[in-house]
């Protein structure tokens, strides 16, 4: 219930004009009245607290009280015990005899579950330029190849020929370029066995819709990025966590849990795991593949971080160890090149790829043809490999800065392992603090965290730190502030 209540509270991105001749409280009344009239704030939705409204509008609490009293007098809002102030009518319902549509009942009846409140808060605040994003899982804007993208666009120039829909599996030129690129990773995948998707997340959605039965059990590392997404849960899938150690997912537990739950699929991030940063060893990969072959357990390999090694190339992907077509392989350019392109791919047996392509055509009629042409040029021109080298160099420097700051401010507060690649440091706090309170207090100080409980609901001691987004000065400043907060709370 708490999740639903928090999702009903509207967001505010407006402030009154204090230089106007119109009194501030009158402007606030007009703003809220319009939100209610247009249906943006539907009947039964809960208003933010008076204090939160005052902060959002940048006014005194007494001004908010005056505005709310007028709206109550108009019959638009009312105080409800246990729920705060809620929208009770809109301007049309006050004039009409029929009650207004109860849009919140529609929202709550939808099959797709809402995000956790913490994730909703992260999504809301990630675009605030005043916030230091200490956990964000993407490259910072200065690491995105603006000059290279301009060069690619210039090369394409008047050669852009594909402005309509592409074929179901994606542009053939892009699938050929992906096929050639995957051979450098040890994966032999002809273009016919590749489906272009709009990022790795869509790959998961298509798989949950296209080839898995509702109610299937999915095995995955615990903690895992997947726990922070309702993508499989919305299709009634059951997520079953498999423990991790320093070498990756444990194969002994994998076999036992597969049999106990009659699992349909293993979802794994073997290279620079999200959120722990773990790199599955080559020996462990062979053990995992042996278990899956013996148990006839298909594997969904998420390899979006695999090329972001920092010290030396990691072991070959699981798909490179797969002579029998057991592995569905997911890759993407979002983490390494540009999240805005929305280009990823699925590699698998042709009948599976054909099925997923059919589902994709029913969903969005194909990824952006323009983005596909740009991606094909990046992969086939050699620019992508040069870009990767530059990104690795910068990430190495940022990782060193993050680890040095942790040694300076967290030596007695936490423990961590230096990752060999990817974006993430999995920080384990030694002192007991409320992670939800820490998240809120850090946000109040301009620091956005990714607490461990969004990746494992039972985790109360970890933070996912990313050195890919905040620059070195921001990282140092944010970690210093964070250490002070933790000491105060502990």
mmCIF file with all atom_site columns, C-alpha atoms in Angstrom, residues 156-312:
data_model
loop_
_atom_site.group_PDB
_atom_site.id
_atom_site.type_symbol
_atom_site.label_atom_id
_atom_site.label_alt_id
_atom_site.label_comp_id
_atom_site.label_asym_id
_atom_site.label_entity_id
_atom_site.label_seq_id
_atom_site.pdbx_PDB_ins_code
_atom_site.Cartn_x
_atom_site.Cartn_y
_atom_site.Cartn_z
_atom_site.occupancy
_atom_site.B_iso_or_equiv
_atom_site.pdbx_formal_charge
_atom_site.auth_seq_id
_atom_site.auth_comp_id
_atom_site.auth_asym_id
_atom_site.auth_atom_id
_atom_site.pdbx_PDB_model_num
ATOM 1   C CA . UNK A 1 156 ? 26.403 9.555   -43.912 1.00 0.00 ? 156 UNK A CA 1
ATOM 2   C CA . UNK A 1 157 ? 25.408 12.984  -45.242 1.00 0.00 ? 157 UNK A CA 1
ATOM 3   C CA . UNK A 1 158 ? 23.211 12.535  -48.276 1.00 0.00 ? 158 UNK A CA 1
ATOM 4   C CA . UNK A 1 159 ? 23.679 8.756   -48.184 1.00 0.00 ? 159 UNK A CA 1
ATOM 5   C CA . UNK A 1 160 ? 20.858 8.239   -45.659 1.00 0.00 ? 160 UNK A CA 1
ATOM 6   C CA . UNK A 1 161 ? 18.574 6.044   -47.687 1.00 0.00 ? 161 UNK A CA 1
ATOM 7   C CA . UNK A 1 162 ? 16.499 4.281   -45.058 1.00 0.00 ? 162 UNK A CA 1
ATOM 8   C CA . UNK A 1 163 ? 13.726 6.548   -43.759 1.00 0.00 ? 163 UNK A CA 1
ATOM 9   C CA . UNK A 1 164 ? 10.966 3.955   -43.614 1.00 0.00 ? 164 UNK A CA 1
ATOM 10  C CA . UNK A 1 165 ? 10.543 0.870   -41.454 1.00 0.00 ? 165 UNK A CA 1
ATOM 11  C CA . UNK A 1 166 ? 13.402 -1.620  -41.483 1.00 0.00 ? 166 UNK A CA 1
ATOM 12  C CA . UNK A 1 167 ? 13.009 -5.354  -41.925 1.00 0.00 ? 167 UNK A CA 1
ATOM 13  C CA . UNK A 1 168 ? 11.835 -7.294  -38.843 1.00 0.00 ? 168 UNK A CA 1
ATOM 14  C CA . UNK A 1 169 ? 15.300 -8.339  -37.614 1.00 0.00 ? 169 UNK A CA 1
ATOM 15  C CA . UNK A 1 170 ? 16.840 -4.913  -38.267 1.00 0.00 ? 170 UNK A CA 1
ATOM 16  C CA . UNK A 1 171 ? 18.888 -3.383  -41.066 1.00 0.00 ? 171 UNK A CA 1
ATOM 17  C CA . UNK A 1 172 ? 20.989 -6.026  -42.751 1.00 0.00 ? 172 UNK A CA 1
ATOM 18  C CA . UNK A 1 173 ? 24.021 -3.705  -42.856 1.00 0.00 ? 173 UNK A CA 1
ATOM 19  C CA . UNK A 1 174 ? 23.871 -3.307  -39.068 1.00 0.00 ? 174 UNK A CA 1
ATOM 20  C CA . UNK A 1 175 ? 23.403 -7.033  -38.458 1.00 0.00 ? 175 UNK A CA 1
ATOM 21  C CA . UNK A 1 176 ? 26.412 -7.707  -40.690 1.00 0.00 ? 176 UNK A CA 1
ATOM 22  C CA . UNK A 1 177 ? 28.458 -5.170  -38.731 1.00 0.00 ? 177 UNK A CA 1
ATOM 23  C CA . UNK A 1 178 ? 27.343 -6.716  -35.411 1.00 0.00 ? 178 UNK A CA 1
ATOM 24  C CA . UNK A 1 179 ? 28.219 -10.183 -36.716 1.00 0.00 ? 179 UNK A CA 1
ATOM 25  C CA . UNK A 1 180 ? 31.735 -9.037  -37.635 1.00 0.00 ? 180 UNK A CA 1
ATOM 26  C CA . UNK A 1 181 ? 32.126 -7.266  -34.302 1.00 0.00 ? 181 UNK A CA 1
ATOM 27  C CA . UNK A 1 182 ? 31.021 -10.326 -32.323 1.00 0.00 ? 182 UNK A CA 1
ATOM 28  C CA . UNK A 1 183 ? 33.681 -12.452 -34.027 1.00 0.00 ? 183 UNK A CA 1
ATOM 29  C CA . UNK A 1 184 ? 36.283 -10.311 -32.222 1.00 0.00 ? 184 UNK A CA 1
ATOM 30  C CA . UNK A 1 185 ? 34.632 -11.510 -28.968 1.00 0.00 ? 185 UNK A CA 1
ATOM 31  C CA . UNK A 1 186 ? 34.767 -15.168 -29.982 1.00 0.00 ? 186 UNK A CA 1
ATOM 32  C CA . UNK A 1 187 ? 31.099 -15.404 -31.008 1.00 0.00 ? 187 UNK A CA 1
ATOM 33  C CA . UNK A 1 188 ? 30.213 -16.817 -34.431 1.00 0.00 ? 188 UNK A CA 1
ATOM 34  C CA . UNK A 1 189 ? 26.778 -15.342 -35.184 1.00 0.00 ? 189 UNK A CA 1
ATOM 35  C CA . UNK A 1 190 ? 25.546 -14.976 -38.782 1.00 0.00 ? 190 UNK A CA 1
ATOM 36  C CA . UNK A 1 191 ? 23.297 -11.965 -39.465 1.00 0.00 ? 191 UNK A CA 1
ATOM 37  C CA . UNK A 1 192 ? 20.243 -14.239 -39.654 1.00 0.00 ? 192 UNK A CA 1
ATOM 38  C CA . UNK A 1 193 ? 20.672 -15.160 -35.965 1.00 0.00 ? 193 UNK A CA 1
ATOM 39  C CA . UNK A 1 194 ? 20.821 -11.504 -34.816 1.00 0.00 ? 194 UNK A CA 1
ATOM 40  C CA . UNK A 1 195 ? 17.857 -9.319  -33.867 1.00 0.00 ? 195 UNK A CA 1
ATOM 41  C CA . UNK A 1 196 ? 18.380 -5.563  -33.477 1.00 0.00 ? 196 UNK A CA 1
ATOM 42  C CA . UNK A 1 197 ? 16.473 -4.203  -30.467 1.00 0.00 ? 197 UNK A CA 1
ATOM 43  C CA . UNK A 1 198 ? 15.969 -0.812  -28.840 1.00 0.00 ? 198 UNK A CA 1
ATOM 44  C CA . UNK A 1 199 ? 18.465 -1.428  -26.041 1.00 0.00 ? 199 UNK A CA 1
ATOM 45  C CA . UNK A 1 200 ? 19.017 -4.433  -23.768 1.00 0.00 ? 200 UNK A CA 1
ATOM 46  C CA . UNK A 1 201 ? 15.921 -3.691  -21.714 1.00 0.00 ? 201 UNK A CA 1
ATOM 47  C CA . UNK A 1 202 ? 13.700 -4.282  -24.710 1.00 0.00 ? 202 UNK A CA 1
ATOM 48  C CA . UNK A 1 203 ? 15.488 -7.589  -25.247 1.00 0.00 ? 203 UNK A CA 1
ATOM 49  C CA . UNK A 1 204 ? 14.328 -8.689  -21.783 1.00 0.00 ? 204 UNK A CA 1
ATOM 50  C CA . UNK A 1 205 ? 10.776 -7.538  -22.505 1.00 0.00 ? 205 UNK A CA 1
ATOM 51  C CA . UNK A 1 206 ? 10.629 -9.423  -25.792 1.00 0.00 ? 206 UNK A CA 1
ATOM 52  C CA . UNK A 1 207 ? 11.946 -12.609 -24.195 1.00 0.00 ? 207 UNK A CA 1
ATOM 53  C CA . UNK A 1 208 ? 9.427  -12.407 -21.355 1.00 0.00 ? 208 UNK A CA 1
ATOM 54  C CA . UNK A 1 209 ? 6.598  -11.903 -23.863 1.00 0.00 ? 209 UNK A CA 1
ATOM 55  C CA . UNK A 1 210 ? 7.755  -14.142 -26.673 1.00 0.00 ? 210 UNK A CA 1
ATOM 56  C CA . UNK A 1 211 ? 9.279  -17.361 -25.376 1.00 0.00 ? 211 UNK A CA 1
ATOM 57  C CA . UNK A 1 212 ? 8.513  -17.731 -21.659 1.00 0.00 ? 212 UNK A CA 1
ATOM 58  C CA . UNK A 1 213 ? 5.292  -18.947 -20.129 1.00 0.00 ? 213 UNK A CA 1
ATOM 59  C CA . UNK A 1 214 ? 3.584  -16.918 -17.453 1.00 0.00 ? 214 UNK A CA 1
ATOM 60  C CA . UNK A 1 215 ? 4.566  -18.161 -14.017 1.00 0.00 ? 215 UNK A CA 1
ATOM 61  C CA . UNK A 1 216 ? 7.975  -19.438 -15.147 1.00 0.00 ? 216 UNK A CA 1
ATOM 62  C CA . UNK A 1 217 ? 10.822 -19.374 -12.645 1.00 0.00 ? 217 UNK A CA 1
ATOM 63  C CA . UNK A 1 218 ? 13.867 -17.293 -13.612 1.00 0.00 ? 218 UNK A CA 1
ATOM 64  C CA . UNK A 1 219 ? 17.188 -17.942 -11.872 1.00 0.00 ? 219 UNK A CA 1
ATOM 65  C CA . UNK A 1 220 ? 19.553 -14.988 -11.497 1.00 0.00 ? 220 UNK A CA 1
ATOM 66  C CA . UNK A 1 221 ? 22.357 -13.683 -9.328  1.00 0.00 ? 221 UNK A CA 1
ATOM 67  C CA . UNK A 1 222 ? 21.343 -12.187 -6.030  1.00 0.00 ? 222 UNK A CA 1
ATOM 68  C CA . UNK A 1 223 ? 21.748 -9.224  -5.876  1.00 0.00 ? 223 UNK A CA 1
ATOM 69  C CA . UNK A 1 224 ? 20.890 -8.323  -9.456  1.00 0.00 ? 224 UNK A CA 1
ATOM 70  C CA . UNK A 1 225 ? 19.902 -5.379  -11.598 1.00 0.00 ? 225 UNK A CA 1
ATOM 71  C CA . UNK A 1 226 ? 16.827 -7.355  -12.603 1.00 0.00 ? 226 UNK A CA 1
ATOM 72  C CA . UNK A 1 227 ? 15.358 -7.040  -9.096  1.00 0.00 ? 227 UNK A CA 1
ATOM 73  C CA . UNK A 1 228 ? 15.146 -3.282  -9.678  1.00 0.00 ? 228 UNK A CA 1
ATOM 74  C CA . UNK A 1 229 ? 12.915 -3.776  -12.755 1.00 0.00 ? 229 UNK A CA 1
ATOM 75  C CA . UNK A 1 230 ? 9.358  -5.117  -12.947 1.00 0.00 ? 230 UNK A CA 1
ATOM 76  C CA . UNK A 1 231 ? 9.933  -6.366  -16.519 1.00 0.00 ? 231 UNK A CA 1
ATOM 77  C CA . UNK A 1 232 ? 9.698  -10.098 -15.765 1.00 0.00 ? 232 UNK A CA 1
ATOM 78  C CA . UNK A 1 233 ? 7.344  -9.702  -12.803 1.00 0.00 ? 233 UNK A CA 1
ATOM 79  C CA . UNK A 1 234 ? 4.764  -7.991  -15.038 1.00 0.00 ? 234 UNK A CA 1
ATOM 80  C CA . UNK A 1 235 ? 4.605  -11.241 -17.031 1.00 0.00 ? 235 UNK A CA 1
ATOM 81  C CA . UNK A 1 236 ? 4.036  -13.164 -13.772 1.00 0.00 ? 236 UNK A CA 1
ATOM 82  C CA . UNK A 1 237 ? 7.569  -14.574 -13.753 1.00 0.00 ? 237 UNK A CA 1
ATOM 83  C CA . UNK A 1 238 ? 9.055  -15.724 -10.459 1.00 0.00 ? 238 UNK A CA 1
ATOM 84  C CA . UNK A 1 239 ? 12.585 -14.523 -9.716  1.00 0.00 ? 239 UNK A CA 1
ATOM 85  C CA . UNK A 1 240 ? 14.754 -16.908 -7.705  1.00 0.00 ? 240 UNK A CA 1
ATOM 86  C CA . UNK A 1 241 ? 18.101 -15.646 -6.479  1.00 0.00 ? 241 UNK A CA 1
ATOM 87  C CA . UNK A 1 242 ? 21.283 -17.713 -6.705  1.00 0.00 ? 242 UNK A CA 1
ATOM 88  C CA . UNK A 1 243 ? 24.169 -16.723 -4.400  1.00 0.00 ? 243 UNK A CA 1
ATOM 89  C CA . UNK A 1 244 ? 27.343 -15.089 -5.705  1.00 0.00 ? 244 UNK A CA 1
ATOM 90  C CA . UNK A 1 245 ? 30.929 -15.382 -4.566  1.00 0.00 ? 245 UNK A CA 1
ATOM 91  C CA . UNK A 1 246 ? 34.101 -13.672 -5.762  1.00 0.00 ? 246 UNK A CA 1
ATOM 92  C CA . UNK A 1 247 ? 34.153 -15.690 -9.009  1.00 0.00 ? 247 UNK A CA 1
ATOM 93  C CA . UNK A 1 248 ? 30.501 -15.237 -9.961  1.00 0.00 ? 248 UNK A CA 1
ATOM 94  C CA . UNK A 1 249 ? 27.282 -17.189 -9.621  1.00 0.00 ? 249 UNK A CA 1
ATOM 95  C CA . UNK A 1 250 ? 27.730 -20.436 -7.681  1.00 0.00 ? 250 UNK A CA 1
ATOM 96  C CA . UNK A 1 251 ? 27.216 -23.506 -9.905  1.00 0.00 ? 251 UNK A CA 1
ATOM 97  C CA . UNK A 1 252 ? 26.455 -25.876 -6.997  1.00 0.00 ? 252 UNK A CA 1
ATOM 98  C CA . UNK A 1 253 ? 23.513 -23.733 -5.897  1.00 0.00 ? 253 UNK A CA 1
ATOM 99  C CA . UNK A 1 254 ? 22.478 -23.262 -9.533  1.00 0.00 ? 254 UNK A CA 1
ATOM 100 C CA . UNK A 1 255 ? 21.823 -26.959 -10.107 1.00 0.00 ? 255 UNK A CA 1
ATOM 101 C CA . UNK A 1 256 ? 19.943 -27.364 -6.824  1.00 0.00 ? 256 UNK A CA 1
ATOM 102 C CA . UNK A 1 257 ? 17.703 -24.357 -7.366  1.00 0.00 ? 257 UNK A CA 1
ATOM 103 C CA . UNK A 1 258 ? 16.978 -25.282 -10.972 1.00 0.00 ? 258 UNK A CA 1
ATOM 104 C CA . UNK A 1 259 ? 15.601 -28.624 -9.868  1.00 0.00 ? 259 UNK A CA 1
ATOM 105 C CA . UNK A 1 260 ? 13.748 -27.236 -6.855  1.00 0.00 ? 260 UNK A CA 1
ATOM 106 C CA . UNK A 1 261 ? 11.939 -24.540 -8.847  1.00 0.00 ? 261 UNK A CA 1
ATOM 107 C CA . UNK A 1 262 ? 11.768 -26.197 -12.277 1.00 0.00 ? 262 UNK A CA 1
ATOM 108 C CA . UNK A 1 263 ? 13.424 -23.044 -13.594 1.00 0.00 ? 263 UNK A CA 1
ATOM 109 C CA . UNK A 1 264 ? 12.901 -22.074 -17.229 1.00 0.00 ? 264 UNK A CA 1
ATOM 110 C CA . UNK A 1 265 ? 15.906 -19.779 -17.660 1.00 0.00 ? 265 UNK A CA 1
ATOM 111 C CA . UNK A 1 266 ? 19.107 -18.477 -16.087 1.00 0.00 ? 266 UNK A CA 1
ATOM 112 C CA . UNK A 1 267 ? 19.629 -14.722 -16.410 1.00 0.00 ? 267 UNK A CA 1
ATOM 113 C CA . UNK A 1 268 ? 23.222 -13.746 -15.705 1.00 0.00 ? 268 UNK A CA 1
ATOM 114 C CA . UNK A 1 269 ? 25.585 -10.768 -16.069 1.00 0.00 ? 269 UNK A CA 1
ATOM 115 C CA . UNK A 1 270 ? 28.950 -12.572 -16.030 1.00 0.00 ? 270 UNK A CA 1
ATOM 116 C CA . UNK A 1 271 ? 31.139 -9.611  -17.009 1.00 0.00 ? 271 UNK A CA 1
ATOM 117 C CA . UNK A 1 272 ? 31.368 -6.719  -14.525 1.00 0.00 ? 272 UNK A CA 1
ATOM 118 C CA . UNK A 1 273 ? 28.106 -7.650  -12.901 1.00 0.00 ? 273 UNK A CA 1
ATOM 119 C CA . UNK A 1 274 ? 25.490 -5.039  -12.083 1.00 0.00 ? 274 UNK A CA 1
ATOM 120 C CA . UNK A 1 275 ? 25.500 -4.068  -9.203  1.00 0.00 ? 275 UNK A CA 1
ATOM 121 C CA . UNK A 1 276 ? 28.504 -5.859  -7.662  1.00 0.00 ? 276 UNK A CA 1
ATOM 122 C CA . UNK A 1 277 ? 31.097 -5.365  -10.434 1.00 0.00 ? 277 UNK A CA 1
ATOM 123 C CA . UNK A 1 278 ? 32.070 -9.070  -10.199 1.00 0.00 ? 278 UNK A CA 1
ATOM 124 C CA . UNK A 1 279 ? 33.880 -10.593 -13.186 1.00 0.00 ? 279 UNK A CA 1
ATOM 125 C CA . UNK A 1 280 ? 33.032 -14.286 -13.548 1.00 0.00 ? 280 UNK A CA 1
ATOM 126 C CA . UNK A 1 281 ? 36.266 -16.265 -13.912 1.00 0.00 ? 281 UNK A CA 1
ATOM 127 C CA . UNK A 1 282 ? 36.914 -18.421 -16.969 1.00 0.00 ? 282 UNK A CA 1
ATOM 128 C CA . UNK A 1 283 ? 36.830 -21.582 -14.857 1.00 0.00 ? 283 UNK A CA 1
ATOM 129 C CA . UNK A 1 284 ? 33.514 -20.560 -13.318 1.00 0.00 ? 284 UNK A CA 1
ATOM 130 C CA . UNK A 1 285 ? 32.057 -19.873 -16.764 1.00 0.00 ? 285 UNK A CA 1
ATOM 131 C CA . UNK A 1 286 ? 32.943 -23.378 -17.846 1.00 0.00 ? 286 UNK A CA 1
ATOM 132 C CA . UNK A 1 287 ? 31.372 -24.790 -14.666 1.00 0.00 ? 287 UNK A CA 1
ATOM 133 C CA . UNK A 1 288 ? 28.175 -22.775 -15.160 1.00 0.00 ? 288 UNK A CA 1
ATOM 134 C CA . UNK A 1 289 ? 27.879 -23.888 -18.777 1.00 0.00 ? 289 UNK A CA 1
ATOM 135 C CA . UNK A 1 290 ? 28.441 -27.516 -17.773 1.00 0.00 ? 290 UNK A CA 1
ATOM 136 C CA . UNK A 1 291 ? 25.615 -27.319 -15.206 1.00 0.00 ? 291 UNK A CA 1
ATOM 137 C CA . UNK A 1 292 ? 23.261 -25.637 -17.667 1.00 0.00 ? 292 UNK A CA 1
ATOM 138 C CA . UNK A 1 293 ? 24.002 -28.200 -20.378 1.00 0.00 ? 293 UNK A CA 1
ATOM 139 C CA . UNK A 1 294 ? 23.449 -31.063 -17.943 1.00 0.00 ? 294 UNK A CA 1
ATOM 140 C CA . UNK A 1 295 ? 20.247 -29.562 -16.563 1.00 0.00 ? 295 UNK A CA 1
ATOM 141 C CA . UNK A 1 296 ? 19.063 -28.392 -20.010 1.00 0.00 ? 296 UNK A CA 1
ATOM 142 C CA . UNK A 1 297 ? 18.708 -24.891 -18.588 1.00 0.00 ? 297 UNK A CA 1
ATOM 143 C CA . UNK A 1 298 ? 18.737 -22.105 -21.227 1.00 0.00 ? 298 UNK A CA 1
ATOM 144 C CA . UNK A 1 299 ? 20.903 -19.083 -20.446 1.00 0.00 ? 299 UNK A CA 1
ATOM 145 C CA . UNK A 1 300 ? 20.195 -15.413 -21.056 1.00 0.00 ? 300 UNK A CA 1
ATOM 146 C CA . UNK A 1 301 ? 23.598 -13.686 -21.020 1.00 0.00 ? 301 UNK A CA 1
ATOM 147 C CA . UNK A 1 302 ? 23.529 -9.921  -20.482 1.00 0.00 ? 302 UNK A CA 1
ATOM 148 C CA . UNK A 1 303 ? 26.903 -8.686  -21.739 1.00 0.00 ? 303 UNK A CA 1
ATOM 149 C CA . UNK A 1 304 ? 26.378 -4.934  -21.971 1.00 0.00 ? 304 UNK A CA 1
ATOM 150 C CA . UNK A 1 305 ? 29.512 -4.218  -19.875 1.00 0.00 ? 305 UNK A CA 1
ATOM 151 C CA . UNK A 1 306 ? 31.768 -6.906  -21.357 1.00 0.00 ? 306 UNK A CA 1
ATOM 152 C CA . UNK A 1 307 ? 33.841 -4.569  -23.526 1.00 0.00 ? 307 UNK A CA 1
ATOM 153 C CA . UNK A 1 308 ? 34.492 -2.114  -20.696 1.00 0.00 ? 308 UNK A CA 1
ATOM 154 C CA . UNK A 1 309 ? 37.451 -4.024  -19.217 1.00 0.00 ? 309 UNK A CA 1
ATOM 155 C CA . UNK A 1 310 ? 40.037 -1.742  -17.618 1.00 0.00 ? 310 UNK A CA 1
ATOM 156 C CA . UNK A 1 311 ? 43.044 -3.904  -16.736 1.00 0.00 ? 311 UNK A CA 1
ATOM 157 C CA . UNK A 1 312 ? 42.950 -6.680  -19.331 1.00 0.00 ? 312 UNK A CA 1
#
